[in-house]
């Protein structure tokens, strides 16, 4: 089969990805072989390619927003970021499997969906409907699910004021879920295209600098640590900032009175549980969001990541194989 691998992590302009031929993987006990229809392109894939996330194995195939069919004409499934957990530790027993010390991840610990086939644990795949386009479904499997968890982590009150910093694949899905709950949404992003999309989706404001009013809650999607202090400062009393990414550049020193006093809270978001995934997919299928999918041919995976790095993707990039 054909697969993309991270040959040598480095700046995306240096060409860290390589398209190769390799043996089709063979599933083990409890696993399924999935023939890939489409795979979403995530900023985590970019972090892996550029070395911000240290590779856990050589020549890993990225990709963890996989739509496909179990090989041999089987059912349609989604393969997402969380690949496995131990099921025994205190976190798994508490329903917090996203914090399992032995958790593994698709496209990091095991080969992912930038390939014609991928192997996944059968108890970690999600059933998907046959009547939805693969390009629409793929971004739901990480961008949607992690945004859903971030929205829960930021403690947005009913009809509250939510700030979103950075407006890419996950943010544009999260925005719609928040607006559907009655939130007043304020988006801060440097991309003019993304600001236009935010306003089209119903944001109350979209600008490059700061929200026009104090916020009850905020989510930082941009992997930029220097945004943490101003995002905290923009919170009203009792507000919460949730940092949604797996990687963040260094955060500058915080001033207690300006950034944290009056019970403002700073939280991280770490992966997701399968319960998060099931809940979000049920919601998205019942109330379909507008998915701004930008398709790329499978052979253009390196260009898709380069466009993502340069903020040229207005929505969610998706590799298509069918």
PDB file of C-alpha atoms in Angstrom:
ATOM      1  CA  UNK A   1       0.000   0.000   0.000  1.00  0.00           C
ATOM      2  CA  UNK A   2       0.975   3.681  -0.240  1.00  0.00           C
ATOM      3  CA  UNK A   3       1.616   5.626   2.953  1.00  0.00           C
ATOM      4  CA  UNK A   4       3.141   8.918   4.010  1.00  0.00           C
ATOM      5  CA  UNK A   5       5.797   8.757   6.739  1.00  0.00           C
ATOM      6  CA  UNK A   6       7.708  11.323   8.770  1.00  0.00           C
ATOM      7  CA  UNK A   7      11.156  10.598   7.352  1.00  0.00           C
ATOM      8  CA  UNK A   8      13.101  13.268   9.235  1.00  0.00           C
ATOM      9  CA  UNK A   9      11.241  15.732  11.505  1.00  0.00           C
ATOM     10  CA  UNK A  10      11.946  19.363  10.703  1.00  0.00           C
ATOM     11  CA  UNK A  11      10.397  22.562   9.323  1.00  0.00           C
ATOM     12  CA  UNK A  12       7.663  21.734   6.849  1.00  0.00           C
ATOM     13  CA  UNK A  13       9.582  23.595   4.134  1.00  0.00           C
ATOM     14  CA  UNK A  14      12.391  21.030   4.518  1.00  0.00           C
ATOM     15  CA  UNK A  15      10.102  18.195   3.355  1.00  0.00           C
ATOM     16  CA  UNK A  16       9.856  15.957   6.452  1.00  0.00           C
ATOM     17  CA  UNK A  17       7.152  13.782   4.866  1.00  0.00           C
ATOM     18  CA  UNK A  18       7.833  11.098   2.273  1.00  0.00           C
ATOM     19  CA  UNK A  19       5.360   8.999   0.262  1.00  0.00           C
ATOM     20  CA  UNK A  20       6.430   5.341   0.282  1.00  0.00           C
ATOM     21  CA  UNK A  21       5.217   1.844  -0.540  1.00  0.00           C
ATOM     22  CA  UNK A  22       5.006  -0.560   2.402  1.00  0.00           C
ATOM     23  CA  UNK A  23       3.304  -3.804   3.275  1.00  0.00           C
ATOM     24  CA  UNK A  24      -0.382  -3.568   4.125  1.00  0.00           C
ATOM     25  CA  UNK A  25      -0.593  -4.015   7.920  1.00  0.00           C
ATOM     26  CA  UNK A  26      -2.103  -7.148   9.415  1.00  0.00           C
ATOM     27  CA  UNK A  27      -4.510  -6.679  12.343  1.00  0.00           C
ATOM     28  CA  UNK A  28      -3.841  -8.542  15.563  1.00  0.00           C
ATOM     29  CA  UNK A  29      -6.307  -9.886  18.121  1.00  0.00           C
ATOM     30  CA  UNK A  30      -9.019  -7.323  18.871  1.00  0.00           C
ATOM     31  CA  UNK A  31      -7.968  -5.133  15.936  1.00  0.00           C
ATOM     32  CA  UNK A  32      -9.520  -4.321  12.562  1.00  0.00           C
ATOM     33  CA  UNK A  33      -8.003  -3.349   9.228  1.00  0.00           C
ATOM     34  CA  UNK A  34      -9.657  -0.214   7.864  1.00  0.00           C
ATOM     35  CA  UNK A  35      -9.523   0.831   4.218  1.00  0.00           C
ATOM     36  CA  UNK A  36      -9.214   4.619   4.303  1.00  0.00           C
ATOM     37  CA  UNK A  37     -11.676   6.853   2.437  1.00  0.00           C
ATOM     38  CA  UNK A  38     -10.482  10.164   3.892  1.00  0.00           C
ATOM     39  CA  UNK A  39      -8.290  11.489   6.688  1.00  0.00           C
ATOM     40  CA  UNK A  40      -8.476  14.915   8.275  1.00  0.00           C
ATOM     41  CA  UNK A  41      -5.301  16.979   8.537  1.00  0.00           C
ATOM     42  CA  UNK A  42      -4.692  18.172  12.093  1.00  0.00           C
ATOM     43  CA  UNK A  43      -2.228  20.628  13.569  1.00  0.00           C
ATOM     44  CA  UNK A  44      -0.998  17.730  15.718  1.00  0.00           C
ATOM     45  CA  UNK A  45       0.178  16.077  12.480  1.00  0.00           C
ATOM     46  CA  UNK A  46       2.133  19.251  11.744  1.00  0.00           C
ATOM     47  CA  UNK A  47       3.673  19.209  15.235  1.00  0.00           C
ATOM     48  CA  UNK A  48       4.776  15.608  14.645  1.00  0.00           C
ATOM     49  CA  UNK A  49       6.221  16.360  11.199  1.00  0.00           C
ATOM     50  CA  UNK A  50       8.123  19.408  12.452  1.00  0.00           C
ATOM     51  CA  UNK A  51       9.407  17.738  15.637  1.00  0.00           C
ATOM     52  CA  UNK A  52       7.417  19.807  18.165  1.00  0.00           C
ATOM     53  CA  UNK A  53       6.069  16.421  19.237  1.00  0.00           C
ATOM     54  CA  UNK A  54       8.958  14.037  19.621  1.00  0.00           C
ATOM     55  CA  UNK A  55       8.371  10.953  17.438  1.00  0.00           C
ATOM     56  CA  UNK A  56       7.774   7.808  19.457  1.00  0.00           C
ATOM     57  CA  UNK A  57       8.816   5.498  16.626  1.00  0.00           C
ATOM     58  CA  UNK A  58      10.719   5.897  13.357  1.00  0.00           C
ATOM     59  CA  UNK A  59       8.922   6.636  10.087  1.00  0.00           C
ATOM     60  CA  UNK A  60       5.494   7.043  11.631  1.00  0.00           C
ATOM     61  CA  UNK A  61       2.496   7.586   9.395  1.00  0.00           C
ATOM     62  CA  UNK A  62       0.514  10.577  10.747  1.00  0.00           C
ATOM     63  CA  UNK A  63      -3.247  11.028  10.733  1.00  0.00           C
ATOM     64  CA  UNK A  64      -5.966  10.417  13.300  1.00  0.00           C
ATOM     65  CA  UNK A  65      -9.237  11.606  11.717  1.00  0.00           C
ATOM     66  CA  UNK A  66      -9.850   8.540   9.587  1.00  0.00           C
ATOM     67  CA  UNK A  67     -13.065   7.632   7.804  1.00  0.00           C
ATOM     68  CA  UNK A  68     -13.101   4.209   6.191  1.00  0.00           C
ATOM     69  CA  UNK A  69     -14.547   0.736   6.019  1.00  0.00           C
ATOM     70  CA  UNK A  70     -13.441  -2.405   7.738  1.00  0.00           C
ATOM     71  CA  UNK A  71     -11.610  -4.304   4.997  1.00  0.00           C
ATOM     72  CA  UNK A  72     -13.603  -6.860   3.099  1.00  0.00           C
ATOM     73  CA  UNK A  73     -16.770  -4.787   2.723  1.00  0.00           C
ATOM     74  CA  UNK A  74     -17.382  -4.285   6.412  1.00  0.00           C
ATOM     75  CA  UNK A  75     -19.083  -1.461   8.248  1.00  0.00           C
ATOM     76  CA  UNK A  76     -18.053   2.181   8.026  1.00  0.00           C
ATOM     77  CA  UNK A  77     -16.049   3.413  11.002  1.00  0.00           C
ATOM     78  CA  UNK A  78     -14.036   6.337  12.268  1.00  0.00           C
ATOM     79  CA  UNK A  79     -10.533   6.018  13.720  1.00  0.00           C
ATOM     80  CA  UNK A  80      -9.622   8.853  16.072  1.00  0.00           C
ATOM     81  CA  UNK A  81      -6.672  10.106  18.162  1.00  0.00           C
ATOM     82  CA  UNK A  82      -7.125   7.908  21.251  1.00  0.00           C
ATOM     83  CA  UNK A  83      -5.944   4.444  20.192  1.00  0.00           C
ATOM     84  CA  UNK A  84      -5.871   2.536  23.486  1.00  0.00           C
ATOM     85  CA  UNK A  85      -5.769   2.793  27.274  1.00  0.00           C
ATOM     86  CA  UNK A  86      -4.956   0.251  29.972  1.00  0.00           C
ATOM     87  CA  UNK A  87      -8.481   0.072  31.451  1.00  0.00           C
ATOM     88  CA  UNK A  88      -7.034  -0.672  34.909  1.00  0.00           C
ATOM     89  CA  UNK A  89      -5.411   2.464  36.310  1.00  0.00           C
ATOM     90  CA  UNK A  90      -7.133   4.905  38.676  1.00  0.00           C
ATOM     91  CA  UNK A  91      -7.848   7.289  35.796  1.00  0.00           C
ATOM     92  CA  UNK A  92      -9.488   4.655  33.616  1.00  0.00           C
ATOM     93  CA  UNK A  93     -11.555   3.438  36.552  1.00  0.00           C
ATOM     94  CA  UNK A  94     -12.749   7.019  37.204  1.00  0.00           C
ATOM     95  CA  UNK A  95     -13.884   7.533  33.629  1.00  0.00           C
ATOM     96  CA  UNK A  96     -10.823   9.710  32.898  1.00  0.00           C
ATOM     97  CA  UNK A  97      -9.160   7.408  30.381  1.00  0.00           C
ATOM     98  CA  UNK A  98      -7.739  10.419  28.530  1.00  0.00           C
ATOM     99  CA  UNK A  99      -5.269  10.740  31.441  1.00  0.00           C
ATOM    100  CA  UNK A 100      -4.206   7.065  31.401  1.00  0.00           C
ATOM    101  CA  UNK A 101      -0.389   6.913  31.744  1.00  0.00           C
ATOM    102  CA  UNK A 102      -0.322   4.006  29.282  1.00  0.00           C
ATOM    103  CA  UNK A 103      -2.583   5.580  26.665  1.00  0.00           C
ATOM    104  CA  UNK A 104      -1.492   5.335  23.031  1.00  0.00           C
ATOM    105  CA  UNK A 105      -2.406   7.519  20.071  1.00  0.00           C
ATOM    106  CA  UNK A 106      -3.152   6.993  16.396  1.00  0.00           C
ATOM    107  CA  UNK A 107      -0.526   8.556  14.166  1.00  0.00           C
ATOM    108  CA  UNK A 108       1.988   8.887  17.008  1.00  0.00           C
ATOM    109  CA  UNK A 109       2.387   5.550  18.824  1.00  0.00           C
ATOM    110  CA  UNK A 110       1.025   3.622  15.835  1.00  0.00           C
ATOM    111  CA  UNK A 111       0.679   4.384  12.154  1.00  0.00           C
ATOM    112  CA  UNK A 112      -2.248   6.590  11.248  1.00  0.00           C
ATOM    113  CA  UNK A 113      -4.488   7.494   8.359  1.00  0.00           C
ATOM    114  CA  UNK A 114      -2.160   9.144   5.832  1.00  0.00           C
ATOM    115  CA  UNK A 115      -2.231   5.731   4.166  1.00  0.00           C
ATOM    116  CA  UNK A 116      -4.480   3.462   2.154  1.00  0.00           C
ATOM    117  CA  UNK A 117      -5.054   1.185   5.153  1.00  0.00           C
ATOM    118  CA  UNK A 118      -4.787   1.585   8.915  1.00  0.00           C
ATOM    119  CA  UNK A 119      -5.074  -0.877  11.802  1.00  0.00           C
ATOM    120  CA  UNK A 120      -7.116   0.133  14.860  1.00  0.00           C
ATOM    121  CA  UNK A 121      -8.433  -1.391  18.055  1.00  0.00           C
ATOM    122  CA  UNK A 122     -11.998  -2.504  17.374  1.00  0.00           C
ATOM    123  CA  UNK A 123     -13.226  -1.195  20.724  1.00  0.00           C
ATOM    124  CA  UNK A 124     -11.830   2.281  19.967  1.00  0.00           C
ATOM    125  CA  UNK A 125     -13.385   2.918  16.550  1.00  0.00           C
ATOM    126  CA  UNK A 126     -16.655   4.801  16.145  1.00  0.00           C
ATOM    127  CA  UNK A 127     -19.547   3.601  13.968  1.00  0.00           C
ATOM    128  CA  UNK A 128     -20.282   6.081  11.170  1.00  0.00           C
ATOM    129  CA  UNK A 129     -23.301   6.452   8.872  1.00  0.00           C
ATOM    130  CA  UNK A 130     -23.164   5.504   5.195  1.00  0.00           C
ATOM    131  CA  UNK A 131     -25.085   8.556   3.995  1.00  0.00           C
ATOM    132  CA  UNK A 132     -22.573  11.289   4.906  1.00  0.00           C
ATOM    133  CA  UNK A 133     -19.587  12.341   2.768  1.00  0.00           C
ATOM    134  CA  UNK A 134     -16.226  11.239   4.135  1.00  0.00           C
ATOM    135  CA  UNK A 135     -14.904  14.825   3.827  1.00  0.00           C
ATOM    136  CA  UNK A 136     -17.693  16.005   6.149  1.00  0.00           C
ATOM    137  CA  UNK A 137     -17.198  13.231   8.694  1.00  0.00           C
ATOM    138  CA  UNK A 138     -13.392  13.278   8.992  1.00  0.00           C
ATOM    139  CA  UNK A 139     -12.982  16.628  10.836  1.00  0.00           C
ATOM    140  CA  UNK A 140     -15.543  15.553  13.425  1.00  0.00           C
ATOM    141  CA  UNK A 141     -13.175  12.820  14.639  1.00  0.00           C
ATOM    142  CA  UNK A 142     -10.624  15.145  16.243  1.00  0.00           C
ATOM    143  CA  UNK A 143     -11.434  18.780  15.487  1.00  0.00           C
ATOM    144  CA  UNK A 144     -15.003  18.192  16.596  1.00  0.00           C
ATOM    145  CA  UNK A 145     -14.340  15.866  19.523  1.00  0.00           C
ATOM    146  CA  UNK A 146     -11.507  17.884  21.081  1.00  0.00           C
ATOM    147  CA  UNK A 147     -13.502  21.083  20.627  1.00  0.00           C
ATOM    148  CA  UNK A 148     -16.419  19.433  22.402  1.00  0.00           C
ATOM    149  CA  UNK A 149     -14.188  18.562  25.350  1.00  0.00           C
ATOM    150  CA  UNK A 150     -12.620  22.035  25.383  1.00  0.00           C
ATOM    151  CA  UNK A 151     -16.090  23.572  25.512  1.00  0.00           C
ATOM    152  CA  UNK A 152     -16.860  21.442  28.553  1.00  0.00           C
ATOM    153  CA  UNK A 153     -13.531  22.339  30.189  1.00  0.00           C
ATOM    154  CA  UNK A 154     -14.013  26.105  29.852  1.00  0.00           C
ATOM    155  CA  UNK A 155     -17.220  26.054  31.951  1.00  0.00           C
ATOM    156  CA  UNK A 156     -19.214  28.293  29.641  1.00  0.00           C
ATOM    157  CA  UNK A 157     -22.398  29.324  31.501  1.00  0.00           C
ATOM    158  CA  UNK A 158     -25.800  29.375  29.764  1.00  0.00           C
ATOM    159  CA  UNK A 159     -26.014  32.322  27.360  1.00  0.00           C
ATOM    160  CA  UNK A 160     -22.436  33.204  28.323  1.00  0.00           C
ATOM    161  CA  UNK A 161     -19.767  35.203  26.517  1.00  0.00           C
ATOM    162  CA  UNK A 162     -17.166  32.929  24.927  1.00  0.00           C
ATOM    163  CA  UNK A 163     -13.838  33.916  23.410  1.00  0.00           C
ATOM    164  CA  UNK A 164     -12.044  31.727  20.875  1.00  0.00           C
ATOM    165  CA  UNK A 165      -8.390  32.413  20.036  1.00  0.00           C
ATOM    166  CA  UNK A 166      -7.339  30.958  16.702  1.00  0.00           C
ATOM    167  CA  UNK A 167     -10.005  29.861  14.241  1.00  0.00           C
ATOM    168  CA  UNK A 168      -9.148  26.689  12.354  1.00  0.00           C
ATOM    169  CA  UNK A 169     -10.686  23.243  12.035  1.00  0.00           C
ATOM    170  CA  UNK A 170     -11.582  22.647  15.681  1.00  0.00           C
ATOM    171  CA  UNK A 171     -12.542  26.239  16.447  1.00  0.00           C
ATOM    172  CA  UNK A 172     -15.052  26.553  13.607  1.00  0.00           C
ATOM    173  CA  UNK A 173     -16.902  23.439  14.815  1.00  0.00           C
ATOM    174  CA  UNK A 174     -16.735  24.447  18.480  1.00  0.00           C
ATOM    175  CA  UNK A 175     -18.052  27.892  17.617  1.00  0.00           C
ATOM    176  CA  UNK A 176     -21.209  26.408  16.134  1.00  0.00           C
ATOM    177  CA  UNK A 177     -21.822  24.219  19.175  1.00  0.00           C
ATOM    178  CA  UNK A 178     -21.413  27.231  21.488  1.00  0.00           C
ATOM    179  CA  UNK A 179     -23.689  29.480  19.441  1.00  0.00           C
ATOM    180  CA  UNK A 180     -26.332  26.736  19.407  1.00  0.00           C
ATOM    181  CA  UNK A 181     -26.260  26.897  23.226  1.00  0.00           C
ATOM    182  CA  UNK A 182     -26.954  30.631  23.122  1.00  0.00           C
ATOM    183  CA  UNK A 183     -23.396  31.905  23.618  1.00  0.00           C
ATOM    184  CA  UNK A 184     -22.219  35.302  22.411  1.00  0.00           C
ATOM    185  CA  UNK A 185     -19.049  34.378  20.537  1.00  0.00           C
ATOM    186  CA  UNK A 186     -16.011  36.615  20.124  1.00  0.00           C
ATOM    187  CA  UNK A 187     -13.186  35.364  17.879  1.00  0.00           C
ATOM    188  CA  UNK A 188      -9.597  36.611  17.899  1.00  0.00           C
ATOM    189  CA  UNK A 189      -7.487  35.497  14.944  1.00  0.00           C
ATOM    190  CA  UNK A 190      -4.910  37.069  12.642  1.00  0.00           C
ATOM    191  CA  UNK A 191      -6.445  35.471   9.532  1.00  0.00           C
ATOM    192  CA  UNK A 192      -8.821  37.701   7.598  1.00  0.00           C
ATOM    193  CA  UNK A 193     -10.388  34.644   5.923  1.00  0.00           C
ATOM    194  CA  UNK A 194     -10.985  33.024   9.306  1.00  0.00           C
ATOM    195  CA  UNK A 195     -12.565  36.215  10.670  1.00  0.00           C
ATOM    196  CA  UNK A 196     -14.992  36.256   7.748  1.00  0.00           C
ATOM    197  CA  UNK A 197     -15.865  32.595   8.348  1.00  0.00           C
ATOM    198  CA  UNK A 198     -16.456  33.273  12.059  1.00  0.00           C
ATOM    199  CA  UNK A 199     -18.891  36.071  11.272  1.00  0.00           C
ATOM    200  CA  UNK A 200     -20.672  33.913   8.680  1.00  0.00           C
ATOM    201  CA  UNK A 201     -21.141  31.231  11.349  1.00  0.00           C
ATOM    202  CA  UNK A 202     -22.731  33.726  13.735  1.00  0.00           C
ATOM    203  CA  UNK A 203     -19.917  35.200  15.841  1.00  0.00           C
ATOM    204  CA  UNK A 204     -20.785  38.474  17.549  1.00  0.00           C
ATOM    205  CA  UNK A 205     -17.326  39.824  16.734  1.00  0.00           C
ATOM    206  CA  UNK A 206     -14.084  38.780  15.051  1.00  0.00           C
ATOM    207  CA  UNK A 207     -10.870  40.806  15.171  1.00  0.00           C
ATOM    208  CA  UNK A 208      -7.082  40.546  15.475  1.00  0.00           C
ATOM    209  CA  UNK A 209      -6.636  41.953  18.956  1.00  0.00           C
ATOM    210  CA  UNK A 210      -9.026  41.423  21.866  1.00  0.00           C
ATOM    211  CA  UNK A 211     -12.712  40.799  22.542  1.00  0.00           C
ATOM    212  CA  UNK A 212     -14.922  43.899  22.842  1.00  0.00           C
ATOM    213  CA  UNK A 213     -16.357  42.841  26.215  1.00  0.00           C
ATOM    214  CA  UNK A 214     -15.281  40.766  29.248  1.00  0.00           C
ATOM    215  CA  UNK A 215     -15.654  37.019  28.752  1.00  0.00           C
ATOM    216  CA  UNK A 216     -17.185  34.316  30.897  1.00  0.00           C
ATOM    217  CA  UNK A 217     -15.048  31.651  29.244  1.00  0.00           C
ATOM    218  CA  UNK A 218     -12.405  31.270  26.543  1.00  0.00           C
ATOM    219  CA  UNK A 219     -10.671  28.548  24.544  1.00  0.00           C
ATOM    220  CA  UNK A 220      -7.154  28.924  23.158  1.00  0.00           C
ATOM    221  CA  UNK A 221      -6.762  26.855  19.988  1.00  0.00           C
ATOM    222  CA  UNK A 222      -3.715  28.666  18.599  1.00  0.00           C
ATOM    223  CA  UNK A 223      -0.515  26.973  19.903  1.00  0.00           C
ATOM    224  CA  UNK A 224       0.894  30.335  20.971  1.00  0.00           C
ATOM    225  CA  UNK A 225       1.849  30.728  24.638  1.00  0.00           C
ATOM    226  CA  UNK A 226       2.095  34.526  24.439  1.00  0.00           C
ATOM    227  CA  UNK A 227      -1.690  34.611  23.989  1.00  0.00           C
ATOM    228  CA  UNK A 228      -2.300  33.136  27.445  1.00  0.00           C
ATOM    229  CA  UNK A 229      -1.818  36.365  29.484  1.00  0.00           C
ATOM    230  CA  UNK A 230      -4.073  38.574  27.314  1.00  0.00           C
ATOM    231  CA  UNK A 231      -6.680  35.796  27.120  1.00  0.00           C
ATOM    232  CA  UNK A 232      -6.728  35.556  30.922  1.00  0.00           C
ATOM    233  CA  UNK A 233      -6.866  39.326  31.254  1.00  0.00           C
ATOM    234  CA  UNK A 234      -9.915  39.423  28.966  1.00  0.00           C
ATOM    235  CA  UNK A 235     -11.866  37.109  31.308  1.00  0.00           C
ATOM    236  CA  UNK A 236     -14.511  38.499  33.618  1.00  0.00           C
ATOM    237  CA  UNK A 237     -14.497  37.505  37.296  1.00  0.00           C
ATOM    238  CA  UNK A 238     -14.779  33.743  37.689  1.00  0.00           C
ATOM    239  CA  UNK A 239     -13.985  33.074  34.039  1.00  0.00           C
ATOM    240  CA  UNK A 240     -12.044  30.069  32.723  1.00  0.00           C
ATOM    241  CA  UNK A 241      -9.504  29.779  29.923  1.00  0.00           C
ATOM    242  CA  UNK A 242      -9.065  26.274  28.467  1.00  0.00           C
ATOM    243  CA  UNK A 243      -5.954  25.582  26.360  1.00  0.00           C
ATOM    244  CA  UNK A 244      -6.994  23.037  23.765  1.00  0.00           C
ATOM    245  CA  UNK A 245      -3.756  22.046  22.025  1.00  0.00           C
ATOM    246  CA  UNK A 246      -1.298  19.218  22.637  1.00  0.00           C
ATOM    247  CA  UNK A 247       1.595  21.657  22.099  1.00  0.00           C
ATOM    248  CA  UNK A 248       2.016  25.258  23.228  1.00  0.00           C
ATOM    249  CA  UNK A 249       4.970  27.602  22.949  1.00  0.00           C
ATOM    250  CA  UNK A 250       6.340  29.029  26.205  1.00  0.00           C
ATOM    251  CA  UNK A 251       3.911  31.027  28.328  1.00  0.00           C
ATOM    252  CA  UNK A 252       5.287  34.376  29.607  1.00  0.00           C
ATOM    253  CA  UNK A 253       5.225  35.166  33.328  1.00  0.00           C
ATOM    254  CA  UNK A 254       1.762  35.906  34.679  1.00  0.00           C
ATOM    255  CA  UNK A 255       0.818  38.809  36.913  1.00  0.00           C
ATOM    256  CA  UNK A 256      -1.387  37.416  39.661  1.00  0.00           C
ATOM    257  CA  UNK A 257      -3.657  40.455  40.006  1.00  0.00           C
ATOM    258  CA  UNK A 258      -4.060  41.107  36.258  1.00  0.00           C
ATOM    259  CA  UNK A 259      -4.358  37.535  35.049  1.00  0.00           C
ATOM    260  CA  UNK A 260      -5.602  35.213  37.825  1.00  0.00           C
ATOM    261  CA  UNK A 261      -7.125  37.133  40.735  1.00  0.00           C
ATOM    262  CA  UNK A 262     -10.920  37.260  41.054  1.00  0.00           C
ATOM    263  CA  UNK A 263     -11.005  33.480  40.640  1.00  0.00           C
ATOM    264  CA  UNK A 264     -10.032  33.303  37.004  1.00  0.00           C
ATOM    265  CA  UNK A 265      -8.941  29.780  36.048  1.00  0.00           C
ATOM    266  CA  UNK A 266      -6.392  28.415  33.566  1.00  0.00           C
ATOM    267  CA  UNK A 267      -6.917  24.807  32.401  1.00  0.00           C
ATOM    268  CA  UNK A 268      -5.434  22.418  29.886  1.00  0.00           C
ATOM    269  CA  UNK A 269      -7.335  19.984  27.685  1.00  0.00           C
ATOM    270  CA  UNK A 270      -5.756  16.541  27.300  1.00  0.00           C
ATOM    271  CA  UNK A 271      -7.044  14.343  24.475  1.00  0.00           C
ATOM    272  CA  UNK A 272     -10.545  12.964  25.006  1.00  0.00           C
ATOM    273  CA  UNK A 273     -12.408   9.949  26.282  1.00  0.00           C
ATOM    274  CA  UNK A 274     -14.395   7.599  24.103  1.00  0.00           C
ATOM    275  CA  UNK A 275     -17.487   8.881  25.897  1.00  0.00           C
ATOM    276  CA  UNK A 276     -16.630  12.375  24.618  1.00  0.00           C
ATOM    277  CA  UNK A 277     -16.353  10.989  21.106  1.00  0.00           C
ATOM    278  CA  UNK A 278     -19.654   9.142  21.230  1.00  0.00           C
ATOM    279  CA  UNK A 279     -21.469  12.141  22.721  1.00  0.00           C
ATOM    280  CA  UNK A 280     -20.101  14.596  20.174  1.00  0.00           C
ATOM    281  CA  UNK A 281     -20.769  12.377  17.157  1.00  0.00           C
ATOM    282  CA  UNK A 282     -24.330  11.762  18.343  1.00  0.00           C
ATOM    283  CA  UNK A 283     -24.806  15.534  18.666  1.00  0.00           C
ATOM    284  CA  UNK A 284     -23.219  16.304  15.283  1.00  0.00           C
ATOM    285  CA  UNK A 285     -25.275  13.701  13.440  1.00  0.00           C
ATOM    286  CA  UNK A 286     -28.510  14.901  15.068  1.00  0.00           C
ATOM    287  CA  UNK A 287     -27.705  18.597  14.501  1.00  0.00           C
ATOM    288  CA  UNK A 288     -25.212  18.687  11.611  1.00  0.00           C
ATOM    289  CA  UNK A 289     -22.713  21.548  11.767  1.00  0.00           C
ATOM    290  CA  UNK A 290     -21.416  23.360   8.730  1.00  0.00           C
ATOM    291  CA  UNK A 291     -18.043  21.735   8.061  1.00  0.00           C
ATOM    292  CA  UNK A 292     -15.738  23.980   6.053  1.00  0.00           C
ATOM    293  CA  UNK A 293     -13.738  21.131   4.498  1.00  0.00           C
ATOM    294  CA  UNK A 294     -10.835  21.869   2.166  1.00  0.00           C
ATOM    295  CA  UNK A 295     -10.092  18.674   0.192  1.00  0.00           C
ATOM    296  CA  UNK A 296      -6.604  17.617  -0.900  1.00  0.00           C
ATOM    297  CA  UNK A 297      -5.711  14.602  -2.986  1.00  0.00           C
ATOM    298  CA  UNK A 298      -3.910  11.895  -1.020  1.00  0.00           C
ATOM    299  CA  UNK A 299      -0.729  12.642  -2.968  1.00  0.00           C
ATOM    300  CA  UNK A 300      -0.816  16.239  -1.672  1.00  0.00           C
ATOM    301  CA  UNK A 301      -0.430  15.528   2.052  1.00  0.00           C
ATOM    302  CA  UNK A 302       2.797  17.524   2.238  1.00  0.00           C
ATOM    303  CA  UNK A 303       1.111  20.524   0.574  1.00  0.00           C
ATOM    304  CA  UNK A 304      -1.833  20.270   2.965  1.00  0.00           C
ATOM    305  CA  UNK A 305       0.499  20.488   5.968  1.00  0.00           C
ATOM    306  CA  UNK A 306       2.418  23.380   4.374  1.00  0.00           C
ATOM    307  CA  UNK A 307      -0.851  25.255   3.832  1.00  0.00           C
ATOM    308  CA  UNK A 308      -1.875  24.555   7.429  1.00  0.00           C
ATOM    309  CA  UNK A 309       1.462  25.869   8.698  1.00  0.00           C
ATOM    310  CA  UNK A 310       1.037  29.053   6.658  1.00  0.00           C
ATOM    311  CA  UNK A 311      -2.598  29.606   7.777  1.00  0.00           C
ATOM    312  CA  UNK A 312      -3.853  29.104   4.232  1.00  0.00           C
ATOM    313  CA  UNK A 313      -6.551  26.574   5.228  1.00  0.00           C
ATOM    314  CA  UNK A 314      -9.885  28.224   5.964  1.00  0.00           C
ATOM    315  CA  UNK A 315     -11.549  25.444   7.933  1.00  0.00           C
ATOM    316  CA  UNK A 316     -10.471  21.803   7.937  1.00  0.00           C
ATOM    317  CA  UNK A 317      -8.051  20.222   5.453  1.00  0.00           C
ATOM    318  CA  UNK A 318      -8.982  16.654   4.457  1.00  0.00           C
ATOM    319  CA  UNK A 319      -6.994  14.099   2.440  1.00  0.00           C
ATOM    320  CA  UNK A 320      -9.251  12.113   0.095  1.00  0.00           C
ATOM    321  CA  UNK A 321      -8.518   8.618  -1.182  1.00  0.00           C
ATOM    322  CA  UNK A 322     -11.791   7.749  -2.941  1.00  0.00           C
TER     323      UNK A 322
END
